[in-house]
CSV table of C-alpha atoms in Angstrom, one decimal:
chain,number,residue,atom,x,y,z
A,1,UNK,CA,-10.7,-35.4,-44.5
A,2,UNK,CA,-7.7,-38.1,-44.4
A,3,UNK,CA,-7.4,-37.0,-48.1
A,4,UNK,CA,-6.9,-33.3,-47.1
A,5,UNK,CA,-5.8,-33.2,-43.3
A,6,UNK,CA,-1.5,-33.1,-44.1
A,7,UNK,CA,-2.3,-29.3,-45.9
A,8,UNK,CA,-5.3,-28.3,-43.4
A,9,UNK,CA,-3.3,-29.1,-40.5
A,10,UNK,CA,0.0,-27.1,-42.1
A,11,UNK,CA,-2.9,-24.2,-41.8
A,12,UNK,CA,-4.2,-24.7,-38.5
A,13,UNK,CA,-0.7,-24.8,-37.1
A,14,UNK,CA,0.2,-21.9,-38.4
A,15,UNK,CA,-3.0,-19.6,-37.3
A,16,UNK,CA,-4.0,-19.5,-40.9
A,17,UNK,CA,-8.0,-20.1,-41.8
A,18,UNK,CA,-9.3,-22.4,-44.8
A,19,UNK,CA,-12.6,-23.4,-45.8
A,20,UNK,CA,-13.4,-26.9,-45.4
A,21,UNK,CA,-16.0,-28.4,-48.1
A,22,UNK,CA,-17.3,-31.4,-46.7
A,23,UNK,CA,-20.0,-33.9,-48.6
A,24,UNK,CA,-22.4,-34.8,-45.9
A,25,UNK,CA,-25.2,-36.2,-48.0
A,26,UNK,CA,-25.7,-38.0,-51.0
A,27,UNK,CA,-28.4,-38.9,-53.2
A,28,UNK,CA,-28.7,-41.4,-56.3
A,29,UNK,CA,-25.5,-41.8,-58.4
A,30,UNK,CA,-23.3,-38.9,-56.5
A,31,UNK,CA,-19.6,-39.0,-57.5
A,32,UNK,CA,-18.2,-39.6,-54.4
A,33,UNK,CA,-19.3,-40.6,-50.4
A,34,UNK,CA,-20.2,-38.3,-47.7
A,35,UNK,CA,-17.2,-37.5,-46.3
A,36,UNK,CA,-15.2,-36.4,-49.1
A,37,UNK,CA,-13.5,-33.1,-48.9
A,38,UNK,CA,-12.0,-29.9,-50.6
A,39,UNK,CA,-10.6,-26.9,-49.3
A,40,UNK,CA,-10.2,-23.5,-49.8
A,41,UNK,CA,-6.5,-22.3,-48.6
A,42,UNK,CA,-6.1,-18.8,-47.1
A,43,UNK,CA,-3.7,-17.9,-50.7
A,44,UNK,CA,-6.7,-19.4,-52.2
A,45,UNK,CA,-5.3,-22.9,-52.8
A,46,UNK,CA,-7.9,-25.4,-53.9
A,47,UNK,CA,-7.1,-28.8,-52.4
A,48,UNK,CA,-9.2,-31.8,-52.5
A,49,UNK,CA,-12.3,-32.8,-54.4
A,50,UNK,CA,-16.0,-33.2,-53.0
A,51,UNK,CA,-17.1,-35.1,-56.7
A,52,UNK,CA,-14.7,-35.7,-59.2
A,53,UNK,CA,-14.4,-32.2,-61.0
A,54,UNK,CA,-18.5,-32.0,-61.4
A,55,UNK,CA,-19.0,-29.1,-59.3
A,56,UNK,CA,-15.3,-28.2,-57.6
A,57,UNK,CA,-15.4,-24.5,-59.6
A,58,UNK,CA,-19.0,-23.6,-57.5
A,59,UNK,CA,-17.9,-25.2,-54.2
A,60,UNK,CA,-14.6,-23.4,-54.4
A,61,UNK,CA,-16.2,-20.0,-55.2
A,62,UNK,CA,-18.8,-20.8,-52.1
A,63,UNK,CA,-15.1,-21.5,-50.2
A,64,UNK,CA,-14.0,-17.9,-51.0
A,65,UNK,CA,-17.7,-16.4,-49.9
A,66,UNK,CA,-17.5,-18.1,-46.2
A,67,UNK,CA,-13.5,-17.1,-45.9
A,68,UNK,CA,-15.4,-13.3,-46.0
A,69,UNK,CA,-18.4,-14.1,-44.4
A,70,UNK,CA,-17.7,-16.4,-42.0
A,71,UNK,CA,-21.2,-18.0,-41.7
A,72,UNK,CA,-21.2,-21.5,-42.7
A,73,UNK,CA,-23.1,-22.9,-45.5
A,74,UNK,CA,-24.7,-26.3,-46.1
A,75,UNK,CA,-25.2,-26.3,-50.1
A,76,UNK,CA,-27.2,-28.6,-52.3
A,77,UNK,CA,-25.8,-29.6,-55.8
A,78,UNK,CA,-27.4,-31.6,-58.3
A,79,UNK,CA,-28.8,-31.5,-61.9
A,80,UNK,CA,-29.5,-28.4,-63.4
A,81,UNK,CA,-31.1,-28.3,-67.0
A,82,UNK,CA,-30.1,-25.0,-67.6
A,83,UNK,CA,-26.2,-25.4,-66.6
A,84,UNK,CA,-25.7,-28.8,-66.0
A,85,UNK,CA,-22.0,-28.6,-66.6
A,86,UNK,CA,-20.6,-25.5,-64.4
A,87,UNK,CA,-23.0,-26.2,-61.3
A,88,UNK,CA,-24.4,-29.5,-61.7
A,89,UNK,CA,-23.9,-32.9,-61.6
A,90,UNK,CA,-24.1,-34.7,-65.2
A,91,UNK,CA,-24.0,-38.1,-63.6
A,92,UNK,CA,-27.4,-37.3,-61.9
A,93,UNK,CA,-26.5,-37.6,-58.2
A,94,UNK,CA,-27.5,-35.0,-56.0
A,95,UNK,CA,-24.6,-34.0,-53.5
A,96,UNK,CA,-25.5,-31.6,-50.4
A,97,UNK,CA,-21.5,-29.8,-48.8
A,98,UNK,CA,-21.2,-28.4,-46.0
A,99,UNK,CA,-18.5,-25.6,-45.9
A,100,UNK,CA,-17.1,-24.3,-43.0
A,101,UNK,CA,-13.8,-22.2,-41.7
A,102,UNK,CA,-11.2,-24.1,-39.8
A,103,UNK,CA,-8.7,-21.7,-37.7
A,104,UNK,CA,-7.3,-22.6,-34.1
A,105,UNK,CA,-9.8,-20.2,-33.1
A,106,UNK,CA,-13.2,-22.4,-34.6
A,107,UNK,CA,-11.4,-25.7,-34.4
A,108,UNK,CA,-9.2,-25.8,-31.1
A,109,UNK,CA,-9.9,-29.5,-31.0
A,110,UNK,CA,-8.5,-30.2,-34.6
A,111,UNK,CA,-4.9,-31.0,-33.6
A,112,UNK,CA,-6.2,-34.0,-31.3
A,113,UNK,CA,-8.0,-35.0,-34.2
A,114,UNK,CA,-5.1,-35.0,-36.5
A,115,UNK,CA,-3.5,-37.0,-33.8
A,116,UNK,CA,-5.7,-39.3,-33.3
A,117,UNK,CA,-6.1,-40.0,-37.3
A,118,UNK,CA,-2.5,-40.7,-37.8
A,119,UNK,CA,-2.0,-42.8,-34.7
A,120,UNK,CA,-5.4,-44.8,-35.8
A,121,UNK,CA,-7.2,-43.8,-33.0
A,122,UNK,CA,-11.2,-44.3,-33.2
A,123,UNK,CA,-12.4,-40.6,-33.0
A,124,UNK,CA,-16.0,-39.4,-34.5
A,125,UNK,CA,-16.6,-35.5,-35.3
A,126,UNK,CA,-20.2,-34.5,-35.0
A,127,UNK,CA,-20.9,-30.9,-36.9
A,128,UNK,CA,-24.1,-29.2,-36.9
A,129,UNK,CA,-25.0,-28.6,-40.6
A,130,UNK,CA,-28.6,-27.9,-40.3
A,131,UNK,CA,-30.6,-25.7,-37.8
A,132,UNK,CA,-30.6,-22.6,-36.0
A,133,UNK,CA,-28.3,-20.0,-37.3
A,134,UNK,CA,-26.2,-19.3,-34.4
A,135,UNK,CA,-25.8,-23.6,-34.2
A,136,UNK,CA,-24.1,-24.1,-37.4
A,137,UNK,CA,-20.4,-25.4,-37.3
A,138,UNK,CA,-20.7,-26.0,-33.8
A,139,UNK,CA,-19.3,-29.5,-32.6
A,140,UNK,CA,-18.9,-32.3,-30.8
A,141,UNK,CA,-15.4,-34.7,-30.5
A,142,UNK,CA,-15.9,-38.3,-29.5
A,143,UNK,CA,-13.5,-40.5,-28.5
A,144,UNK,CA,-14.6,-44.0,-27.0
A,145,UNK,CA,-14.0,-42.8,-23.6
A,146,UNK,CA,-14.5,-39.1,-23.4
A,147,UNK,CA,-16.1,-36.3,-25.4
A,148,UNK,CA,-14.9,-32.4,-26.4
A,149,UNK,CA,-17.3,-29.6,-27.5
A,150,UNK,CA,-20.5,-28.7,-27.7
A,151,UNK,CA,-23.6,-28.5,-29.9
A,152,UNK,CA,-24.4,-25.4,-28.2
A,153,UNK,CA,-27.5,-27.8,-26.1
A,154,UNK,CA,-27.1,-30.4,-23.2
A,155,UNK,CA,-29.2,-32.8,-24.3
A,156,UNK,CA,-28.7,-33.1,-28.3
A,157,UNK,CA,-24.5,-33.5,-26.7
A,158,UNK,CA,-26.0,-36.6,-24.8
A,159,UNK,CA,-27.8,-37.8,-28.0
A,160,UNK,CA,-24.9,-37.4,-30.7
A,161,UNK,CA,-22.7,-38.2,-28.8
A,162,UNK,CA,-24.5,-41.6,-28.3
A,163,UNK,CA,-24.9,-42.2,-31.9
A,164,UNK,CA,-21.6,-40.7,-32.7
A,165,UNK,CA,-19.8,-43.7,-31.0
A,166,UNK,CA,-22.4,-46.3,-32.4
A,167,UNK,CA,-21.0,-44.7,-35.6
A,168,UNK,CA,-17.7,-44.9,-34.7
A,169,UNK,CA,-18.0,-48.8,-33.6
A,170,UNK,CA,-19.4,-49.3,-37.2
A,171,UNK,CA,-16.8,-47.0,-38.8
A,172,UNK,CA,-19.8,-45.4,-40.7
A,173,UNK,CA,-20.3,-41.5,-41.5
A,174,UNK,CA,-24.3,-40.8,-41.4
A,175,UNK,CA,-26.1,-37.3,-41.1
A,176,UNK,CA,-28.8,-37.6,-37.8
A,177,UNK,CA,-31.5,-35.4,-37.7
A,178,UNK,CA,-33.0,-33.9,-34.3
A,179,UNK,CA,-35.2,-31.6,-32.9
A,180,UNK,CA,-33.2,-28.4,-32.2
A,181,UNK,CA,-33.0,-29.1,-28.7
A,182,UNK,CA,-31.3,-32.6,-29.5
A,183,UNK,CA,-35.3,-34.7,-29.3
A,184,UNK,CA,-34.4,-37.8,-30.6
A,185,UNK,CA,-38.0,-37.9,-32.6
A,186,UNK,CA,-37.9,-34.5,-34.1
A,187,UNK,CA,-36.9,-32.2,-36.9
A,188,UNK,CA,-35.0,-28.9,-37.7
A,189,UNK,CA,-31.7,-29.9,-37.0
A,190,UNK,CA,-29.0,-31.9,-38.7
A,191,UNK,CA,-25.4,-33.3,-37.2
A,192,UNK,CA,-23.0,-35.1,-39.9
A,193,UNK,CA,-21.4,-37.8,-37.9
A,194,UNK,CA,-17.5,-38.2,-39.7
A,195,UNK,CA,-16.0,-41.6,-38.2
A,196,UNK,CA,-12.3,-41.9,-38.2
A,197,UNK,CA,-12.1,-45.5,-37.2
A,198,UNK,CA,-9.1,-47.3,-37.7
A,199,UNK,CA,-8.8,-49.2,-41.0
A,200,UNK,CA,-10.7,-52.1,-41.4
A,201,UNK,CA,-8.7,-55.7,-41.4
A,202,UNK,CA,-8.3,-58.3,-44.0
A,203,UNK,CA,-7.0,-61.4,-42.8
A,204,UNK,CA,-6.0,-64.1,-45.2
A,205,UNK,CA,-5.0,-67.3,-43.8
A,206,UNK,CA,-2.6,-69.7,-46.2
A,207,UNK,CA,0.8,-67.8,-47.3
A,208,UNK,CA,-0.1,-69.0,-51.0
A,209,UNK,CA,0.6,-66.9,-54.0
A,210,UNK,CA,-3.1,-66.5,-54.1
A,211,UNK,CA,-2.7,-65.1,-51.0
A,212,UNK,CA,0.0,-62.9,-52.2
A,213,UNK,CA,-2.3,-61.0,-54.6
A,214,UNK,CA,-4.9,-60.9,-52.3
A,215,UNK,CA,-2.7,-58.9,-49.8
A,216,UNK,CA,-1.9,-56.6,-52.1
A,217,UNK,CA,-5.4,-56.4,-53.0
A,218,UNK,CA,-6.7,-55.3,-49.9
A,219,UNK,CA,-4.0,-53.0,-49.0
A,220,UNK,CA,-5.6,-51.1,-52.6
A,221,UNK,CA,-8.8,-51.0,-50.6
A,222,UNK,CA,-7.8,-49.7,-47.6
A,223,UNK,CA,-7.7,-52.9,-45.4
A,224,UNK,CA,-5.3,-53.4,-42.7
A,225,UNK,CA,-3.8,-56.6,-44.1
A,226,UNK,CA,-2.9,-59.7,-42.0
A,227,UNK,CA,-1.2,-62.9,-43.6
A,228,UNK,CA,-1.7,-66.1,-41.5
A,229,UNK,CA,0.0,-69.5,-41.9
A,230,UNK,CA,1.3,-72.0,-39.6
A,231,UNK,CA,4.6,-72.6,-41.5
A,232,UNK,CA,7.4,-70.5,-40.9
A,233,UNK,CA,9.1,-71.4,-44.1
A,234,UNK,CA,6.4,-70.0,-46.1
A,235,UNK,CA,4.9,-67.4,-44.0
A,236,UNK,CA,7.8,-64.8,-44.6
A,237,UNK,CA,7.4,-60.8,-44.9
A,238,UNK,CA,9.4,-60.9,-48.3
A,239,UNK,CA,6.9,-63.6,-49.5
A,240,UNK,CA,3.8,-60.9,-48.9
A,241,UNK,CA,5.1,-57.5,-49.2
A,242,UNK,CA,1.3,-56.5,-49.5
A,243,UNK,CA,0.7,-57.4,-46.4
A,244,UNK,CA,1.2,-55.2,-43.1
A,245,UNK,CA,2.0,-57.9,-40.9
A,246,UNK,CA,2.8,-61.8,-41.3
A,247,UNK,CA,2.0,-63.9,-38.4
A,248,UNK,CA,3.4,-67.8,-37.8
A,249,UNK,CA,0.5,-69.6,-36.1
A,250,UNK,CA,-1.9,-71.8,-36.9
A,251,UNK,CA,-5.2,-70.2,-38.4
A,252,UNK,CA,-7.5,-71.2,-35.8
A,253,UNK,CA,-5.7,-70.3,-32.8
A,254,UNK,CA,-4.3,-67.2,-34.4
A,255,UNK,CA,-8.1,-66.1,-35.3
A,256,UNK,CA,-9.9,-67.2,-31.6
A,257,UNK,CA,-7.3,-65.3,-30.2
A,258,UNK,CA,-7.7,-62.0,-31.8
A,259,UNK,CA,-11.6,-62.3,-31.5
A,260,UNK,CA,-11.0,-63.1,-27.5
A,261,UNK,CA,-8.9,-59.7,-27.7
A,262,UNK,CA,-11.7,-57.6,-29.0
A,263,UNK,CA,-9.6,-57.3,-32.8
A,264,UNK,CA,-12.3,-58.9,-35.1
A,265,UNK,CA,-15.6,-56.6,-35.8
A,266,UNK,CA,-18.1,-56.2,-38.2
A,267,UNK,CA,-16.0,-54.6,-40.9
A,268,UNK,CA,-13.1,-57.7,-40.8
A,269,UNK,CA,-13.3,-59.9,-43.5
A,270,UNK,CA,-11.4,-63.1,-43.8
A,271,UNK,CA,-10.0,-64.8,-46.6
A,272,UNK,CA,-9.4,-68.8,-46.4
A,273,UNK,CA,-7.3,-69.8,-48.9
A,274,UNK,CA,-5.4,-73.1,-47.4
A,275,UNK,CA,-8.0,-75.8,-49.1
A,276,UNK,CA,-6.4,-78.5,-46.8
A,277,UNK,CA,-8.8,-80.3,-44.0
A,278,UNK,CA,-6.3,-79.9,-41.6
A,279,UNK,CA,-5.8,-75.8,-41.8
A,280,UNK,CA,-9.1,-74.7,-43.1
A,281,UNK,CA,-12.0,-76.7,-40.8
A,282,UNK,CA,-11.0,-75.5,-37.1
A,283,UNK,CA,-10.6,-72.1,-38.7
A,284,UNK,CA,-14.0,-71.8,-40.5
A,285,UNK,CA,-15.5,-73.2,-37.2
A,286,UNK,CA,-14.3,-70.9,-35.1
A,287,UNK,CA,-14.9,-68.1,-38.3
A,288,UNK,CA,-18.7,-69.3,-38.7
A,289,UNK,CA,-19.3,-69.1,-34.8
A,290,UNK,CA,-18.1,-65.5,-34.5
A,291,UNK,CA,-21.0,-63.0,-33.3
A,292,UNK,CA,-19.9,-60.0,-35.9
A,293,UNK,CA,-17.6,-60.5,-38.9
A,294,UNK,CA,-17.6,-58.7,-42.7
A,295,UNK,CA,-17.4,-61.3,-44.5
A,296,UNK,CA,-15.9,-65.0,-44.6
A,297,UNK,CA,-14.7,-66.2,-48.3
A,298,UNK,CA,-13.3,-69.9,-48.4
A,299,UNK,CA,-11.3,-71.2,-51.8
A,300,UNK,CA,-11.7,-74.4,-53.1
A,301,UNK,CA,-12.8,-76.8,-55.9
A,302,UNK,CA,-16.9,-77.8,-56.1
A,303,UNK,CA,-15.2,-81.3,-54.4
A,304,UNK,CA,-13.2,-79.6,-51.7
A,305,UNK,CA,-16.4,-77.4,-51.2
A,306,UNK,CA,-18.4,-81.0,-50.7
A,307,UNK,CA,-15.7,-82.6,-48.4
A,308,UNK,CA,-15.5,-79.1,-46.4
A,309,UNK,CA,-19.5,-78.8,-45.3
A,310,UNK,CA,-19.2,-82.4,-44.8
A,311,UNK,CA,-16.4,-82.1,-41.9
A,312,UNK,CA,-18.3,-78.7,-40.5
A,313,UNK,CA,-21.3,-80.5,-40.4
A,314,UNK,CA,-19.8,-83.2,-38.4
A,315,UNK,CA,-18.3,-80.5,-36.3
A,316,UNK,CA,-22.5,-78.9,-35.2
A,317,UNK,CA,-21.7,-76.4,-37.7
A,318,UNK,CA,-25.3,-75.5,-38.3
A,319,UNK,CA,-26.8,-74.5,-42.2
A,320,UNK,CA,-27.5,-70.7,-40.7
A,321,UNK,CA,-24.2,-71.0,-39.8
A,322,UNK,CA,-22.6,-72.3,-42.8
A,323,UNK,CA,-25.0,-69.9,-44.7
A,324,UNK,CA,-22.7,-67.1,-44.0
A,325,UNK,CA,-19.0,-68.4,-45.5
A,326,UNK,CA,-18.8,-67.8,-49.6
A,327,UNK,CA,-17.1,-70.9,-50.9
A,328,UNK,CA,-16.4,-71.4,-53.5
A,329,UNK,CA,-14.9,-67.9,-52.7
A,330,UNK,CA,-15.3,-65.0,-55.0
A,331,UNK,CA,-17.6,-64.1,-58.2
A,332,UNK,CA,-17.6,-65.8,-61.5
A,333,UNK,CA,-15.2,-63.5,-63.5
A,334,UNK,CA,-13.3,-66.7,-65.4
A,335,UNK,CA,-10.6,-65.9,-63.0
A,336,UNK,CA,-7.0,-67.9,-63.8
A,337,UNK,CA,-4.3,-66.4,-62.6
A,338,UNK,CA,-3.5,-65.4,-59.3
A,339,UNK,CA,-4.6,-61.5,-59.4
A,340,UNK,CA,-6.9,-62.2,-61.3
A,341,UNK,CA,-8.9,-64.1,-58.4
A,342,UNK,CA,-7.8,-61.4,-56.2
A,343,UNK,CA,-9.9,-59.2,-58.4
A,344,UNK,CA,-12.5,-61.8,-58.2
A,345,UNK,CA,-12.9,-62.2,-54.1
A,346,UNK,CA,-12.6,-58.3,-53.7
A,347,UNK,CA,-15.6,-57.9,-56.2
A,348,UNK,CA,-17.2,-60.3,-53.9
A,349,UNK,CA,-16.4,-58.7,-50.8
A,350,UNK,CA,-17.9,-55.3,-52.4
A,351,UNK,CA,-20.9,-56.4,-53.5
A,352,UNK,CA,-21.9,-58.3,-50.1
A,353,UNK,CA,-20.9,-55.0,-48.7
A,354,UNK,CA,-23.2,-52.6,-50.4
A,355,UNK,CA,-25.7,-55.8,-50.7
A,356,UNK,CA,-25.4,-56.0,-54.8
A,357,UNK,CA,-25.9,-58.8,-57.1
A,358,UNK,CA,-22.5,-58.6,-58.5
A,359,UNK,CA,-24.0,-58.5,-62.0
A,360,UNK,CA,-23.0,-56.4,-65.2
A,361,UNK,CA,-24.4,-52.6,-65.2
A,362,UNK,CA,-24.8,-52.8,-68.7
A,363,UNK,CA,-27.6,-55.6,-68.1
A,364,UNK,CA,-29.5,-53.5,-65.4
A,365,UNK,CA,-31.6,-50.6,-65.6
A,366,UNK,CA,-32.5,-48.1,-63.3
A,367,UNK,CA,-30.0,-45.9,-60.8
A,368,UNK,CA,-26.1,-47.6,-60.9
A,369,UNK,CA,-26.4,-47.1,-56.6
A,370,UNK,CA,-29.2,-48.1,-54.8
């Protein structure tokens, strides 16, 4: 949606109807996530992509069909022997879209969304894909603090709206299944949850030109990027122009601070890249104690790695504890130069996010996702 919501939105404001294509599912090596979306534009504009080019020419005719009909559609595409490359996917993923109209008239709650997107407020939309015919498209908008819409029953509103926000605190898109009346246990009916959390932070603490490249790094990925150092000399915004803010504190004060305020969460991850005693132990103890955190990388020779659990020890930094920081930080790619370890600790970060090895595909066997 973020990748399409600047031309849906020109749409909606001017009373116009699209078709919205929305991945909601995915199965083995699909091209892209659930979430990922194409539309249909009332001139017949094709904006967007649901996986890559694979199946964009089927999707977009399926667009045109529910412009006419107006019924929504949730469609399955995957491999077909027969026409594997018009309707199929040749990577051999299975991808199930959901496409519905958007008009002021289906979507009244869409320009709050918008809003909230752009002004990186946490907002989930719940959509029935799955289910009773006169269910489908029918939604729920939940903010933190309030919710919009209807499912079209009471009590599957109370129950997706539930999960919606667990969702939302995790910054995660999931399909739920129900029973039709919302039972928690049952089948028949299917809600795609799409979060719209605010972008998950990277914090790097040492304004190093390692942490230069790293900044710029993470703002690739999508990470709201925070530079930390307790020297002002160094610790400049023309120094880290990858970076959305640069803060002048020192690392462990800065980082207690922001987890007092409610800023660190399960998606942060943290980059330690000052190797000195002085900077890096009060930070990783604080770091290592915190309840929910992404990931905790720490940079350093084999020796400052020695000298480092030695101090945290001394500290009551427990082996659970110290379990959870990567230091040496980042994967073994031969890394040198400066981006090039950048390269490294993001690989890192990835592959402790999707819980991979971090080893080469052309050495493994078997699906590329698991």
């Amino acid at each position: 949606m973020r990748d399409v919501v600047d031309q849906l939105e020109g749409w909606w404001k001017n009373g116009e109807t699209a078709a919205l294509a929305t991945v909601v599912a995915t199965f083995r090596s699909a091209p892209r996530q659930p979430g990922a979306s194409m539309l249909v534009g009332p001139g017949g504009e094709a904006v967007g992509s649901v996986s890559g080019g694979c199946v964009e020419g089927a999707v977009y005719e399926l667009g045109q069909e529910v412009l006419t009909d107006e019924r929504p559609v949730l469609q399955r595409y995957g491999v077909s022997d027969d026409d594997a490359f018009s309707v199929g996917l040749t990577c051999g993923g299975i991808l199930d879209v959901f496409v519905e109209k958007v008009s002021p008239e289906t979507y009244p709650q869409f320009g709050e969304v918008v809003d909230a997107i752009r002004t990186e407020q946490p907002v989930a939309v719940a959509t029935v894909v799955s289910g009773p015919a006169e269910r489908l498209g029918k939604r729920l908008i939940v903010w933190p603090d309030r919710v919009d819409g209807t499912t079209g029953s009471a009590r599957l509103d109370g129950a997706a709206g539930d999960d919606a926000r667990g969702l939302l605190d995790a910054g995660r898109n999931a399909m739920l299944t129900y029973g039709v009346d919302g039972q928690r246990r049952g089948e028949g009916l299917s809600v795609f949850v799409e979060s719209f959390a605010p972008p998950p932070r990277m914090i790097v603490f040492g304004a190093i030109d390692f942490a230069a490249a790293c900044a710029k790094m993470g703002n690739f990925l999508g990470y709201r990027v925070t530079v930390c150092d307790a020297r002002p000399v160094f610790a400049t915004a023309s120094r880290f122009p990858g970076a959305n803010e640069v803060v002048v504190e020192w690392p462990h004060r800065y980082l207690a601070a922001e987890a007092e305020a409610g800023r660190i969460d399960g998606r942060t991850v943290l980059c330690v890249l000052t190797h000195d005693p002085k900077f890096d132990v009060p930070l990783l103890e604080v770091a290592l104690r915190l309840p929910e955190v992404g990931y905790i990388g720490a940079m350093g020779s084999r020796r400052t790695h020695d000298d480092r659990l030695e101090r945290l020890r001394e500290r009551g930094i427990t082996d659970e504890e110290i379990a959870r920081m990567s230091s040496p930080i980042g994967l073994d790619l031969g890394a040198r130069t400066p981006e090039e370890t950048a390269v490294s600790i993001a690989a890192e970060m990835i592959a402790q996010h999707w819980g991979a090895g971090g080893s080469r595909l052309a050495e493994r066997e078997g699906p590329i996702h698991t």
